[in-house]
């Protein structure tokens, strides 16, 4: 089948300078274990952490104790801007910049402006959804410490990762590692910045 | 390649896959599996056919649109027929990816990527026609509202101006939707590719790392895009139909046009998805992902929209009689027994008669039958636009102004060339990008924990 071979498991753990550690990363081979680990980490008081999965998993952000509706807000604002710009453009063209008598109809024949206004609303909303999502996610991001785990390339195919970050106030290299190892991971690795 | 035995044709994914094998199979098509020889044959033919496009359009730009068969009274010929035909074909992609997403139809996932690519390439082909129909394509930007030294502005009470807004929005949103859907799969490709491909996929994947927080916003954005695309796709073909319906010509001036055009667009689009999906599935051995259930569901949608289209044809006949309008009646008689009557009857055979076989389940499950019916539908939907556009304007109110329309070799060259262009782009896409959405198929994989329930 595939000519692709996953990298070997890391057997020996290198010693890390705590100042260089981005976080501790646990690898799971199924999403149920990951979900349980996330919920346990949240209940244990960890806050600055993220999970990495090859599929969108519903409820995973709840398990991480995290929620966000920034994309919805951005799209709503963009829709209003798109609508105003579209209708404003039609208004300015027909009333100010180029008034023209078409079959004796009023210059401000607003029902005819609805289709273009609708299209500009959709266009700006779609821009908001796509670029808003990317911006809030901090993408494009050419570098991220999680990629320093050589096994992380499996996160886009069939492995599930939980990374508790060093910035978390409760983070402690030894204790957090002990906590993660109790969650039945395949492996726990410290990733460097 | 040995034939793949399908165990459960009724499922949306044959359940012998894990996340790993899904990745291996679909990414492998691009990255390491041998390319089937049919791919080389098709892309070579498509590339040769595509050469008709620079030939016919190059001549057109140099010599002017007098090379086309359009004349007075028939000012809209192949250029507008093909514009509407291609736009319509594109609509299936948006329907599959947006409308079926809102309805949470799981069978959407395996064909959505493919159909969305089809949408983009079909809209690109469609866009060629109005641009070159302007006669001076280098001035096509005059269609857009922008401040200029001539102090001229488009006239926004015209459906032709609405069309500019609708089609450009549609093209932009389709590309965005498609690209957003690709990002997680591009990350998979980045992580699996070797050599230079790694950098290309890596660049395009924008550093996607599958973070739960990213997925959360990503799913929100996808859902919102689907919600935005659904009214958008309905509006686009409605507005295309307004180009005709707001005219006073008998055969155009009809209120049934918007729903009838939208149904016709979906009808033609599903026919094109089937035309491409049936051979590609076989050549690449993707029967596990695109099962017979997918084909049957597409056949059902095609059949239902086809019947709506036939209702539109009946209604046109009925209204010609019921309105008591002598011009409407003359238009109908011209269709039935005028100089182009053969095309009107061919339309009924292709779009009305040929799809009746889809009443039978065995026909909806037979790739041969579906492929043949799809060809009839593609031809039929092209004929429908011919019947509506030149056949309505070639004989209007005053017999003194009647005329005939005959396409020239440049009309045919542009049309056939655009088909080559479309096929060429489709097959390039199949070779270079994952044609099935891997991350969505992974959500269909039955997990051991679920199997115990």
PDB file of C-alpha atoms in Angstrom, chain B residues 247-254 316-336 391-402:
ATOM      1  CA  UNK B 247     -37.739  40.818 -21.432  1.00  0.00           C
ATOM      2  CA  UNK B 248     -40.989  41.152 -23.341  1.00  0.00           C
ATOM      3  CA  UNK B 249     -40.222  38.495 -25.967  1.00  0.00           C
ATOM      4  CA  UNK B 250     -42.740  35.618 -26.077  1.00  0.00           C
ATOM      5  CA  UNK B 251     -40.999  32.549 -24.694  1.00  0.00           C
ATOM      6  CA  UNK B 252     -38.974  34.689 -22.269  1.00  0.00           C
ATOM      7  CA  UNK B 253     -41.605  36.705 -20.453  1.00  0.00           C
ATOM      8  CA  UNK B 254     -42.621  34.009 -17.964  1.00  0.00           C
ATOM      9  CA  UNK B 316     -45.081  26.855 -21.041  1.00  0.00           C
ATOM     10  CA  UNK B 317     -47.382  24.952 -23.381  1.00  0.00           C
ATOM     11  CA  UNK B 318     -50.361  25.431 -21.098  1.00  0.00           C
ATOM     12  CA  UNK B 319     -49.780  29.163 -20.639  1.00  0.00           C
ATOM     13  CA  UNK B 320     -49.371  29.693 -24.375  1.00  0.00           C
ATOM     14  CA  UNK B 321     -52.901  28.367 -24.737  1.00  0.00           C
ATOM     15  CA  UNK B 322     -54.451  29.640 -21.513  1.00  0.00           C
ATOM     16  CA  UNK B 323     -53.143  33.219 -21.821  1.00  0.00           C
ATOM     17  CA  UNK B 324     -54.994  33.618 -25.098  1.00  0.00           C
ATOM     18  CA  UNK B 325     -52.041  35.687 -26.264  1.00  0.00           C
ATOM     19  CA  UNK B 326     -51.593  35.183 -30.006  1.00  0.00           C
ATOM     20  CA  UNK B 327     -47.854  35.908 -29.864  1.00  0.00           C
ATOM     21  CA  UNK B 328     -47.352  33.288 -27.139  1.00  0.00           C
ATOM     22  CA  UNK B 329     -49.311  30.809 -29.238  1.00  0.00           C
ATOM     23  CA  UNK B 330     -47.272  31.654 -32.341  1.00  0.00           C
ATOM     24  CA  UNK B 331     -44.099  31.123 -30.313  1.00  0.00           C
ATOM     25  CA  UNK B 332     -45.317  27.668 -29.274  1.00  0.00           C
ATOM     26  CA  UNK B 333     -46.298  26.728 -32.824  1.00  0.00           C
ATOM     27  CA  UNK B 334     -42.884  27.888 -33.979  1.00  0.00           C
ATOM     28  CA  UNK B 335     -41.313  25.526 -31.461  1.00  0.00           C
ATOM     29  CA  UNK B 336     -43.547  22.617 -32.393  1.00  0.00           C
ATOM     30  CA  UNK B 391     -35.726  30.170 -30.858  1.00  0.00           C
ATOM     31  CA  UNK B 392     -37.595  32.890 -28.982  1.00  0.00           C
ATOM     32  CA  UNK B 393     -35.843  35.855 -30.579  1.00  0.00           C
ATOM     33  CA  UNK B 394     -35.476  34.634 -34.123  1.00  0.00           C
ATOM     34  CA  UNK B 395     -39.202  35.202 -34.728  1.00  0.00           C
ATOM     35  CA  UNK B 396     -40.600  38.050 -32.654  1.00  0.00           C
ATOM     36  CA  UNK B 397     -43.678  40.237 -33.133  1.00  0.00           C
ATOM     37  CA  UNK B 398     -43.131  41.501 -36.704  1.00  0.00           C
ATOM     38  CA  UNK B 399     -42.587  38.908 -39.443  1.00  0.00           C
ATOM     39  CA  UNK B 400     -40.511  41.470 -41.362  1.00  0.00           C
ATOM     40  CA  UNK B 401     -37.844  41.253 -38.666  1.00  0.00           C
ATOM     41  CA  UNK B 402     -37.650  37.464 -38.575  1.00  0.00           C
TER      42      UNK B 402
END
